[in-house]
Amino acid sequence: MIEYGIAQFDRFLKTVIPNSASAAKANPAQQAPHDIEMDEGSRQHAAGLMRINHTGEVCAQALYNGQALTAKSAEARAYLEHAADEETDHLVWCEERLAELASRPSLLNPAFYGASFAIGAMTGLLGDRISLGFVSATEDQVCKHLEEHMVTLPEEDQRSRAILQQMIEDEERHGSEALARGGKAFPSPVKQLMTVMSKVMTTTTYRI
Ligand SMILES: [Fe+2]
Ligand SMILES: [Fe+2]
């Protein structure tokens, strides 16, 4: 039990402390051309969007870790921990892009981690099938945000685009894997809570 608590705390620290996690896969931005001059407004806008996406990945880590904490079966717990590990790549890529854009992750990340962890743990209590259904619904929502960002990112920001494109592919796969594992629709209060939180997250982290 103590060991599990330490492992969870380690995951929290790696998520909220910049540069403390490392990616397993190469950053897709490496395939894109180096930055063409962006004007200050475009740079700030791109950084705002990438900060939102980074915090989205912080929330993903926290949701999965919260869900793993209260998962009913060892199998579901192992799957959720594996899913969280896969999201680490996204977290690191967004962090690296923020640095390239001469910006930083959101200062609100520890708070979003806490709130998401609580939602994740609560969802886990509703049972593994609902918890897996929640993964699929969350990934759907994430993909919608990412698609919007692909449209509103400055045209010349090929490097952020390359990252988001890979994230969209990965998130779609995460969603369908969760359904294939028996995920089913979860109660609408949790869904509403998610929508409210994602609104709060996207409006605050664009700047803060
Ligand atoms: Fe992700
Ligand atoms: Fe994902």
PDB file of N, CA and C in Angstrom, residues 43-131:
ATOM      1  N   ARG A  43       3.177  33.715 -32.339  1.00  0.00           N
ATOM      2  CA  ARG A  43       3.943  32.909 -31.384  1.00  0.00           C
ATOM      3  C   ARG A  43       3.158  32.753 -30.078  1.00  0.00           C
ATOM      4  N   GLN A  44       2.612  33.856 -29.597  1.00  0.00           N
ATOM      5  CA  GLN A  44       1.859  33.806 -28.340  1.00  0.00           C
ATOM      6  C   GLN A  44       0.607  32.945 -28.476  1.00  0.00           C
ATOM      7  N   HIS A  45      -0.033  33.036 -29.622  1.00  0.00           N
ATOM      8  CA  HIS A  45      -1.240  32.231 -29.839  1.00  0.00           C
ATOM      9  C   HIS A  45      -0.887  30.738 -29.869  1.00  0.00           C
ATOM     10  N   ALA A  46       0.170  30.409 -30.610  1.00  0.00           N
ATOM     11  CA  ALA A  46       0.601  29.002 -30.683  1.00  0.00           C
ATOM     12  C   ALA A  46       0.968  28.495 -29.289  1.00  0.00           C
ATOM     13  N   ALA A  47       1.673  29.322 -28.516  1.00  0.00           N
ATOM     14  CA  ALA A  47       2.063  28.915 -27.158  1.00  0.00           C
ATOM     15  C   ALA A  47       0.820  28.702 -26.285  1.00  0.00           C
ATOM     16  N   GLY A  48      -0.172  29.580 -26.441  1.00  0.00           N
ATOM     17  CA  GLY A  48      -1.418  29.435 -25.663  1.00  0.00           C
ATOM     18  C   GLY A  48      -2.096  28.110 -25.958  1.00  0.00           C
ATOM     19  N   LEU A  49      -2.162  27.751 -27.244  1.00  0.00           N
ATOM     20  CA  LEU A  49      -2.812  26.487 -27.625  1.00  0.00           C
ATOM     21  C   LEU A  49      -2.004  25.285 -27.133  1.00  0.00           C
ATOM     22  N   MET A  50      -0.684  25.356 -27.269  1.00  0.00           N
ATOM     23  CA  MET A  50       0.139  24.230 -26.821  1.00  0.00           C
ATOM     24  C   MET A  50       0.122  24.102 -25.295  1.00  0.00           C
ATOM     25  N   ARG A  51      -0.074  25.233 -24.605  1.00  0.00           N
ATOM     26  CA  ARG A  51      -0.196  25.166 -23.140  1.00  0.00           C
ATOM     27  C   ARG A  51      -1.499  24.449 -22.757  1.00  0.00           C
ATOM     28  N   ILE A  52      -2.576  24.742 -23.484  1.00  0.00           N
ATOM     29  CA  ILE A  52      -3.845  24.033 -23.243  1.00  0.00           C
ATOM     30  C   ILE A  52      -3.640  22.532 -23.471  1.00  0.00           C
ATOM     31  N   ASN A  53      -2.981  22.184 -24.579  1.00  0.00           N
ATOM     32  CA  ASN A  53      -2.781  20.767 -24.895  1.00  0.00           C
ATOM     33  C   ASN A  53      -1.895  20.073 -23.864  1.00  0.00           C
ATOM     34  N   HIS A  54      -0.912  20.811 -23.378  1.00  0.00           N
ATOM     35  CA  HIS A  54      -0.045  20.246 -22.338  1.00  0.00           C
ATOM     36  C   HIS A  54      -0.868  19.965 -21.074  1.00  0.00           C
ATOM     37  N   THR A  55      -1.685  20.932 -20.662  1.00  0.00           N
ATOM     38  CA  THR A  55      -2.508  20.719 -19.466  1.00  0.00           C
ATOM     39  C   THR A  55      -3.508  19.587 -19.701  1.00  0.00           C
ATOM     40  N   GLY A  56      -3.986  19.451 -20.936  1.00  0.00           N
ATOM     41  CA  GLY A  56      -4.856  18.313 -21.270  1.00  0.00           C
ATOM     42  C   GLY A  56      -4.154  16.998 -20.963  1.00  0.00           C
ATOM     43  N   GLU A  57      -2.879  16.935 -21.257  1.00  0.00           N
ATOM     44  CA  GLU A  57      -2.114  15.717 -20.982  1.00  0.00           C
ATOM     45  C   GLU A  57      -1.869  15.533 -19.487  1.00  0.00           C
ATOM     46  N   VAL A  58      -1.725  16.653 -18.757  1.00  0.00           N
ATOM     47  CA  VAL A  58      -1.616  16.570 -17.297  1.00  0.00           C
ATOM     48  C   VAL A  58      -2.914  15.954 -16.750  1.00  0.00           C
ATOM     49  N   CYS A  59      -4.041  16.439 -17.262  1.00  0.00           N
ATOM     50  CA  CYS A  59      -5.347  15.910 -16.829  1.00  0.00           C
ATOM     51  C   CYS A  59      -5.468  14.429 -17.186  1.00  0.00           C
ATOM     52  N   ALA A  60      -4.992  14.043 -18.372  1.00  0.00           N
ATOM     53  CA  ALA A  60      -5.070  12.635 -18.792  1.00  0.00           C
ATOM     54  C   ALA A  60      -4.289  11.754 -17.820  1.00  0.00           C
ATOM     55  N   GLN A  61      -3.080  12.201 -17.464  1.00  0.00           N
ATOM     56  CA  GLN A  61      -2.280  11.444 -16.487  1.00  0.00           C
ATOM     57  C   GLN A  61      -3.055  11.270 -15.188  1.00  0.00           C
ATOM     58  N   ALA A  62      -3.622  12.380 -14.707  1.00  0.00           N
ATOM     59  CA  ALA A  62      -4.303  12.365 -13.414  1.00  0.00           C
ATOM     60  C   ALA A  62      -5.573  11.510 -13.451  1.00  0.00           C
ATOM     61  N   LEU A  63      -6.334  11.610 -14.536  1.00  0.00           N
ATOM     62  CA  LEU A  63      -7.550  10.792 -14.665  1.00  0.00           C
ATOM     63  C   LEU A  63      -7.185   9.313 -14.629  1.00  0.00           C
ATOM     64  N   TYR A  64      -6.222   8.917 -15.472  1.00  0.00           N
ATOM     65  CA  TYR A  64      -5.831   7.507 -15.531  1.00  0.00           C
ATOM     66  C   TYR A  64      -5.305   7.016 -14.185  1.00  0.00           C
ATOM     67  N   ASN A  65      -4.493   7.851 -13.525  1.00  0.00           N
ATOM     68  CA  ASN A  65      -3.940   7.426 -12.234  1.00  0.00           C
ATOM     69  C   ASN A  65      -5.035   7.327 -11.173  1.00  0.00           C
ATOM     70  N   GLY A  66      -5.994   8.263 -11.209  1.00  0.00           N
ATOM     71  CA  GLY A  66      -7.134   8.195 -10.282  1.00  0.00           C
ATOM     72  C   GLY A  66      -7.981   6.964 -10.560  1.00  0.00           C
ATOM     73  N   GLN A  67      -8.234   6.693 -11.834  1.00  0.00           N
ATOM     74  CA  GLN A  67      -9.019   5.519 -12.217  1.00  0.00           C
ATOM     75  C   GLN A  67      -8.300   4.228 -11.814  1.00  0.00           C
ATOM     76  N   ALA A  68      -6.957   4.217 -11.977  1.00  0.00           N
ATOM     77  CA  ALA A  68      -6.177   3.023 -11.607  1.00  0.00           C
ATOM     78  C   ALA A  68      -6.280   2.769 -10.099  1.00  0.00           C
ATOM     79  N   LEU A  69      -6.289   3.862  -9.318  1.00  0.00           N
ATOM     80  CA  LEU A  69      -6.350   3.739  -7.850  1.00  0.00           C
ATOM     81  C   LEU A  69      -7.586   2.954  -7.407  1.00  0.00           C
ATOM     82  N   THR A  70      -8.726   3.236  -8.043  1.00  0.00           N
ATOM     83  CA  THR A  70      -9.984   2.618  -7.586  1.00  0.00           C
ATOM     84  C   THR A  70     -10.483   1.524  -8.537  1.00  0.00           C
ATOM     85  N   ALA A  71      -9.636   1.116  -9.501  1.00  0.00           N
ATOM     86  CA  ALA A  71     -10.056   0.059 -10.437  1.00  0.00           C
ATOM     87  C   ALA A  71     -10.404  -1.208  -9.661  1.00  0.00           C
ATOM     88  N   LYS A  72     -11.429  -1.928 -10.140  1.00  0.00           N
ATOM     89  CA  LYS A  72     -11.869  -3.137  -9.413  1.00  0.00           C
ATOM     90  C   LYS A  72     -10.927  -4.310  -9.681  1.00  0.00           C
ATOM     91  N   SER A  73     -10.516  -4.483 -10.935  1.00  0.00           N
ATOM     92  CA  SER A  73      -9.685  -5.653 -11.263  1.00  0.00           C
ATOM     93  C   SER A  73      -8.239  -5.237 -11.500  1.00  0.00           C
ATOM     94  N   ALA A  74      -7.342  -6.183 -11.255  1.00  0.00           N
ATOM     95  CA  ALA A  74      -5.909  -5.941 -11.482  1.00  0.00           C
ATOM     96  C   ALA A  74      -5.665  -5.686 -12.967  1.00  0.00           C
ATOM     97  N   GLU A  75      -6.464  -6.338 -13.809  1.00  0.00           N
ATOM     98  CA  GLU A  75      -6.319  -6.200 -15.258  1.00  0.00           C
ATOM     99  C   GLU A  75      -6.626  -4.748 -15.701  1.00  0.00           C
ATOM    100  N   ALA A  76      -7.730  -4.210 -15.176  1.00  0.00           N
ATOM    101  CA  ALA A  76      -8.099  -2.833 -15.528  1.00  0.00           C
ATOM    102  C   ALA A  76      -7.044  -1.867 -15.006  1.00  0.00           C
ATOM    103  N   ARG A  77      -6.548  -2.137 -13.791  1.00  0.00           N
ATOM    104  CA  ARG A  77      -5.529  -1.249 -13.221  1.00  0.00           C
ATOM    105  C   ARG A  77      -4.273  -1.243 -14.101  1.00  0.00           C
ATOM    106  N   ALA A  78      -3.861  -2.430 -14.529  1.00  0.00           N
ATOM    107  CA  ALA A  78      -2.651  -2.526 -15.361  1.00  0.00           C
ATOM    108  C   ALA A  78      -2.856  -1.792 -16.686  1.00  0.00           C
ATOM    109  N   TYR A  79      -4.056  -1.941 -17.271  1.00  0.00           N
ATOM    110  CA  TYR A  79      -4.332  -1.266 -18.535  1.00  0.00           C
ATOM    111  C   TYR A  79      -4.273   0.258 -18.363  1.00  0.00           C
ATOM    112  N   LEU A  80      -4.872   0.766 -17.286  1.00  0.00           N
ATOM    113  CA  LEU A  80      -4.915   2.216 -17.053  1.00  0.00           C
ATOM    114  C   LEU A  80      -3.503   2.770 -16.807  1.00  0.00           C
ATOM    115  N   GLU A  81      -2.686   1.991 -16.103  1.00  0.00           N
ATOM    116  CA  GLU A  81      -1.311   2.455 -15.868  1.00  0.00           C
ATOM    117  C   GLU A  81      -0.512   2.475 -17.168  1.00  0.00           C
ATOM    118  N   HIS A  82      -0.770   1.470 -18.009  1.00  0.00           N
ATOM    119  CA  HIS A  82      -0.110   1.420 -19.310  1.00  0.00           C
ATOM    120  C   HIS A  82      -0.543   2.619 -20.177  1.00  0.00           C
ATOM    121  N   ALA A  83      -1.848   2.917 -20.127  1.00  0.00           N
ATOM    122  CA  ALA A  83      -2.379   4.052 -20.900  1.00  0.00           C
ATOM    123  C   ALA A  83      -1.727   5.352 -20.432  1.00  0.00           C
ATOM    124  N   ALA A  84      -1.573   5.510 -19.108  1.00  0.00           N
ATOM    125  CA  ALA A  84      -0.935   6.720 -18.568  1.00  0.00           C
ATOM    126  C   ALA A  84       0.508   6.821 -19.079  1.00  0.00           C
ATOM    127  N   ASP A  85       1.208   5.688 -19.121  1.00  0.00           N
ATOM    128  CA  ASP A  85       2.593   5.711 -19.618  1.00  0.00           C
ATOM    129  C   ASP A  85       2.644   6.192 -21.071  1.00  0.00           C
ATOM    130  N   GLU A  86       1.685   5.724 -21.876  1.00  0.00           N
ATOM    131  CA  GLU A  86       1.665   6.153 -23.287  1.00  0.00           C
ATOM    132  C   GLU A  86       1.432   7.647 -23.424  1.00  0.00           C
ATOM    133  N   GLU A  87       0.637   8.208 -22.483  1.00  0.00           N
ATOM    134  CA  GLU A  87       0.361   9.647 -22.549  1.00  0.00           C
ATOM    135  C   GLU A  87       1.588  10.484 -22.184  1.00  0.00           C
ATOM    136  N   THR A  88       2.561   9.854 -21.541  1.00  0.00           N
ATOM    137  CA  THR A  88       3.764  10.603 -21.155  1.00  0.00           C
ATOM    138  C   THR A  88       4.458  11.200 -22.376  1.00  0.00           C
ATOM    139  N   ASP A  89       4.449  10.463 -23.498  1.00  0.00           N
ATOM    140  CA  ASP A  89       5.058  10.999 -24.720  1.00  0.00           C
ATOM    141  C   ASP A  89       4.409  12.335 -25.104  1.00  0.00           C
ATOM    142  N   HIS A  90       3.075  12.349 -25.072  1.00  0.00           N
ATOM    143  CA  HIS A  90       2.354  13.575 -25.452  1.00  0.00           C
ATOM    144  C   HIS A  90       2.731  14.730 -24.528  1.00  0.00           C
ATOM    145  N   LEU A  91       2.780  14.409 -23.249  1.00  0.00           N
ATOM    146  CA  LEU A  91       3.114  15.425 -22.246  1.00  0.00           C
ATOM    147  C   LEU A  91       4.485  16.043 -22.560  1.00  0.00           C
ATOM    148  N   VAL A  92       5.456  15.169 -22.820  1.00  0.00           N
ATOM    149  CA  VAL A  92       6.827  15.636 -23.067  1.00  0.00           C
ATOM    150  C   VAL A  92       6.915  16.418 -24.385  1.00  0.00           C
ATOM    151  N   TRP A  93       6.255  15.921 -25.434  1.00  0.00           N
ATOM    152  CA  TRP A  93       6.311  16.622 -26.730  1.00  0.00           C
ATOM    153  C   TRP A  93       5.737  18.041 -26.609  1.00  0.00           C
ATOM    154  N   CYS A  94       4.600  18.178 -25.896  1.00  0.00           N
ATOM    155  CA  CYS A  94       3.989  19.510 -25.738  1.00  0.00           C
ATOM    156  C   CYS A  94       4.912  20.417 -24.926  1.00  0.00           C
ATOM    157  N   GLU A  95       5.543  19.838 -23.905  1.00  0.00           N
ATOM    158  CA  GLU A  95       6.462  20.614 -23.074  1.00  0.00           C
ATOM    159  C   GLU A  95       7.650  21.115 -23.919  1.00  0.00           C
ATOM    160  N   GLU A  96       8.189  20.220 -24.768  1.00  0.00           N
ATOM    161  CA  GLU A  96       9.327  20.603 -25.613  1.00  0.00           C
ATOM    162  C   GLU A  96       8.929  21.703 -26.597  1.00  0.00           C
ATOM    163  N   ARG A  97       7.721  21.585 -27.130  1.00  0.00           N
ATOM    164  CA  ARG A  97       7.264  22.604 -28.087  1.00  0.00           C
ATOM    165  C   ARG A  97       7.063  23.949 -27.384  1.00  0.00           C
ATOM    166  N   LEU A  98       6.554  23.922 -26.161  1.00  0.00           N
ATOM    167  CA  LEU A  98       6.379  25.169 -25.412  1.00  0.00           C
ATOM    168  C   LEU A  98       7.728  25.860 -25.207  1.00  0.00           C
ATOM    169  N   ALA A  99       8.759  25.067 -24.925  1.00  0.00           N
ATOM    170  CA  ALA A  99      10.093  25.651 -24.742  1.00  0.00           C
ATOM    171  C   ALA A  99      10.588  26.263 -26.054  1.00  0.00           C
ATOM    172  N   GLU A 100      10.358  25.547 -27.174  1.00  0.00           N
ATOM    173  CA  GLU A 100      10.762  26.092 -28.482  1.00  0.00           C
ATOM    174  C   GLU A 100      10.054  27.414 -28.773  1.00  0.00           C
ATOM    175  N   LEU A 101       8.822  27.520 -28.286  1.00  0.00           N
ATOM    176  CA  LEU A 101       8.046  28.737 -28.515  1.00  0.00           C
ATOM    177  C   LEU A 101       8.360  29.802 -27.456  1.00  0.00           C
ATOM    178  N   ALA A 102       9.430  29.584 -26.701  1.00  0.00           N
ATOM    179  CA  ALA A 102       9.862  30.502 -25.644  1.00  0.00           C
ATOM    180  C   ALA A 102       8.753  30.740 -24.630  1.00  0.00           C
ATOM    181  N   SER A 103       8.046  29.637 -24.287  1.00  0.00           N
ATOM    182  CA  SER A 103       6.965  29.767 -23.316  1.00  0.00           C
ATOM    183  C   SER A 103       7.105  28.688 -22.250  1.00  0.00           C
ATOM    184  N   ARG A 104       6.058  28.465 -21.468  1.00  0.00           N
ATOM    185  CA  ARG A 104       6.142  27.519 -20.336  1.00  0.00           C
ATOM    186  C   ARG A 104       4.784  26.853 -20.115  1.00  0.00           C
ATOM    187  N   PRO A 105       4.798  25.706 -19.388  1.00  0.00           N
ATOM    188  CA  PRO A 105       3.530  25.064 -19.065  1.00  0.00           C
ATOM    189  C   PRO A 105       2.696  25.932 -18.124  1.00  0.00           C
ATOM    190  N   SER A 106       1.437  25.565 -17.965  1.00  0.00           N
ATOM    191  CA  SER A 106       0.538  26.327 -17.102  1.00  0.00           C
ATOM    192  C   SER A 106       0.938  26.220 -15.636  1.00  0.00           C
ATOM    193  N   LEU A 107       0.802  27.354 -14.927  1.00  0.00           N
ATOM    194  CA  LEU A 107       1.085  27.361 -13.489  1.00  0.00           C
ATOM    195  C   LEU A 107      -0.028  26.651 -12.715  1.00  0.00           C
ATOM    196  N   LEU A 108      -1.142  26.437 -13.386  1.00  0.00           N
ATOM    197  CA  LEU A 108      -2.301  25.830 -12.718  1.00  0.00           C
ATOM    198  C   LEU A 108      -2.273  24.306 -12.758  1.00  0.00           C
ATOM    199  N   ASN A 109      -1.231  23.721 -13.367  1.00  0.00           N
ATOM    200  CA  ASN A 109      -1.211  22.267 -13.558  1.00  0.00           C
ATOM    201  C   ASN A 109      -1.413  21.434 -12.285  1.00  0.00           C
ATOM    202  N   PRO A 110      -0.768  21.808 -11.155  1.00  0.00           N
ATOM    203  CA  PRO A 110      -1.004  20.981  -9.955  1.00  0.00           C
ATOM    204  C   PRO A 110      -2.492  20.947  -9.566  1.00  0.00           C
ATOM    205  N   ALA A 111      -3.174  22.076  -9.701  1.00  0.00           N
ATOM    206  CA  ALA A 111      -4.607  22.121  -9.350  1.00  0.00           C
ATOM    207  C   ALA A 111      -5.424  21.259 -10.304  1.00  0.00           C
ATOM    208  N   PHE A 112      -5.111  21.329 -11.607  1.00  0.00           N
ATOM    209  CA  PHE A 112      -5.858  20.499 -12.570  1.00  0.00           C
ATOM    210  C   PHE A 112      -5.556  19.017 -12.356  1.00  0.00           C
ATOM    211  N   TYR A 113      -4.344  18.724 -11.951  1.00  0.00           N
ATOM    212  CA  TYR A 113      -4.015  17.323 -11.651  1.00  0.00           C
ATOM    213  C   TYR A 113      -4.909  16.834 -10.502  1.00  0.00           C
ATOM    214  N   GLY A 114      -4.985  17.644  -9.443  1.00  0.00           N
ATOM    215  CA  GLY A 114      -5.779  17.252  -8.270  1.00  0.00           C
ATOM    216  C   GLY A 114      -7.241  17.028  -8.618  1.00  0.00           C
ATOM    217  N   ALA A 115      -7.819  17.979  -9.346  1.00  0.00           N
ATOM    218  CA  ALA A 115      -9.242  17.873  -9.703  1.00  0.00           C
ATOM    219  C   ALA A 115      -9.484  16.660 -10.603  1.00  0.00           C
ATOM    220  N   SER A 116      -8.588  16.446 -11.570  1.00  0.00           N
ATOM    221  CA  SER A 116      -8.765  15.328 -12.497  1.00  0.00           C
ATOM    222  C   SER A 116      -8.570  13.989 -11.789  1.00  0.00           C
ATOM    223  N   PHE A 117      -7.625  13.961 -10.861  1.00  0.00           N
ATOM    224  CA  PHE A 117      -7.380  12.730 -10.106  1.00  0.00           C
ATOM    225  C   PHE A 117      -8.652  12.342  -9.332  1.00  0.00           C
ATOM    226  N   ALA A 118      -9.300  13.347  -8.726  1.00  0.00           N
ATOM    227  CA  ALA A 118     -10.530  13.079  -7.961  1.00  0.00           C
ATOM    228  C   ALA A 118     -11.632  12.559  -8.880  1.00  0.00           C
ATOM    229  N   ILE A 119     -11.794  13.180 -10.048  1.00  0.00           N
ATOM    230  CA  ILE A 119     -12.811  12.711 -11.005  1.00  0.00           C
ATOM    231  C   ILE A 119     -12.490  11.283 -11.452  1.00  0.00           C
ATOM    232  N   GLY A 120     -11.207  11.027 -11.708  1.00  0.00           N
ATOM    233  CA  GLY A 120     -10.784   9.686 -12.134  1.00  0.00           C
ATOM    234  C   GLY A 120     -11.085   8.643 -11.063  1.00  0.00           C
ATOM    235  N   ALA A 121     -10.741   8.972  -9.808  1.00  0.00           N
ATOM    236  CA  ALA A 121     -10.952   8.013  -8.708  1.00  0.00           C
ATOM    237  C   ALA A 121     -12.445   7.737  -8.510  1.00  0.00           C
ATOM    238  N   MET A 122     -13.244   8.794  -8.640  1.00  0.00           N
ATOM    239  CA  MET A 122     -14.703   8.657  -8.492  1.00  0.00           C
ATOM    240  C   MET A 122     -15.262   7.772  -9.611  1.00  0.00           C
ATOM    241  N   THR A 123     -14.764   7.987 -10.812  1.00  0.00           N
ATOM    242  CA  THR A 123     -15.229   7.192 -11.949  1.00  0.00           C
ATOM    243  C   THR A 123     -14.852   5.724 -11.775  1.00  0.00           C
ATOM    244  N   GLY A 124     -13.647   5.488 -11.273  1.00  0.00           N
ATOM    245  CA  GLY A 124     -13.192   4.120 -11.041  1.00  0.00           C
ATOM    246  C   GLY A 124     -14.112   3.368 -10.096  1.00  0.00           C
ATOM    247  N   LEU A 125     -14.664   4.107  -9.122  1.00  0.00           N
ATOM    248  CA  LEU A 125     -15.563   3.484  -8.142  1.00  0.00           C
ATOM    249  C   LEU A 125     -16.845   2.970  -8.789  1.00  0.00           C
ATOM    250  N   LEU A 126     -17.185   3.519  -9.942  1.00  0.00           N
ATOM    251  CA  LEU A 126     -18.435   3.115 -10.613  1.00  0.00           C
ATOM    252  C   LEU A 126     -18.276   1.777 -11.349  1.00  0.00           C
ATOM    253  N   GLY A 127     -17.070   1.243 -11.346  1.00  0.00           N
ATOM    254  CA  GLY A 127     -16.849  -0.069 -11.978  1.00  0.00           C
ATOM    255  C   GLY A 127     -15.970   0.029 -13.211  1.00  0.00           C
ATOM    256  N   ASP A 128     -15.328  -1.083 -13.541  1.00  0.00           N
ATOM    257  CA  ASP A 128     -14.342  -1.076 -14.629  1.00  0.00           C
ATOM    258  C   ASP A 128     -14.948  -0.773 -15.995  1.00  0.00           C
ATOM    259  N   ARG A 129     -16.134  -1.290 -16.243  1.00  0.00           N
ATOM    260  CA  ARG A 129     -16.725  -1.076 -17.578  1.00  0.00           C
ATOM    261  C   ARG A 129     -17.068   0.399 -17.792  1.00  0.00           C
ATOM    262  N   ILE A 130     -17.578   1.026 -16.749  1.00  0.00           N
ATOM    263  CA  ILE A 130     -17.890   2.458 -16.849  1.00  0.00           C
ATOM    264  C   ILE A 130     -16.594   3.259 -16.944  1.00  0.00           C
ATOM    265  N   SER A 131     -15.602   2.843 -16.185  1.00  0.00           N
ATOM    266  CA  SER A 131     -14.311   3.534 -16.192  1.00  0.00           C
ATOM    267  C   SER A 131     -13.684   3.484 -17.585  1.00  0.00           C
TER     268      SER A 131
END
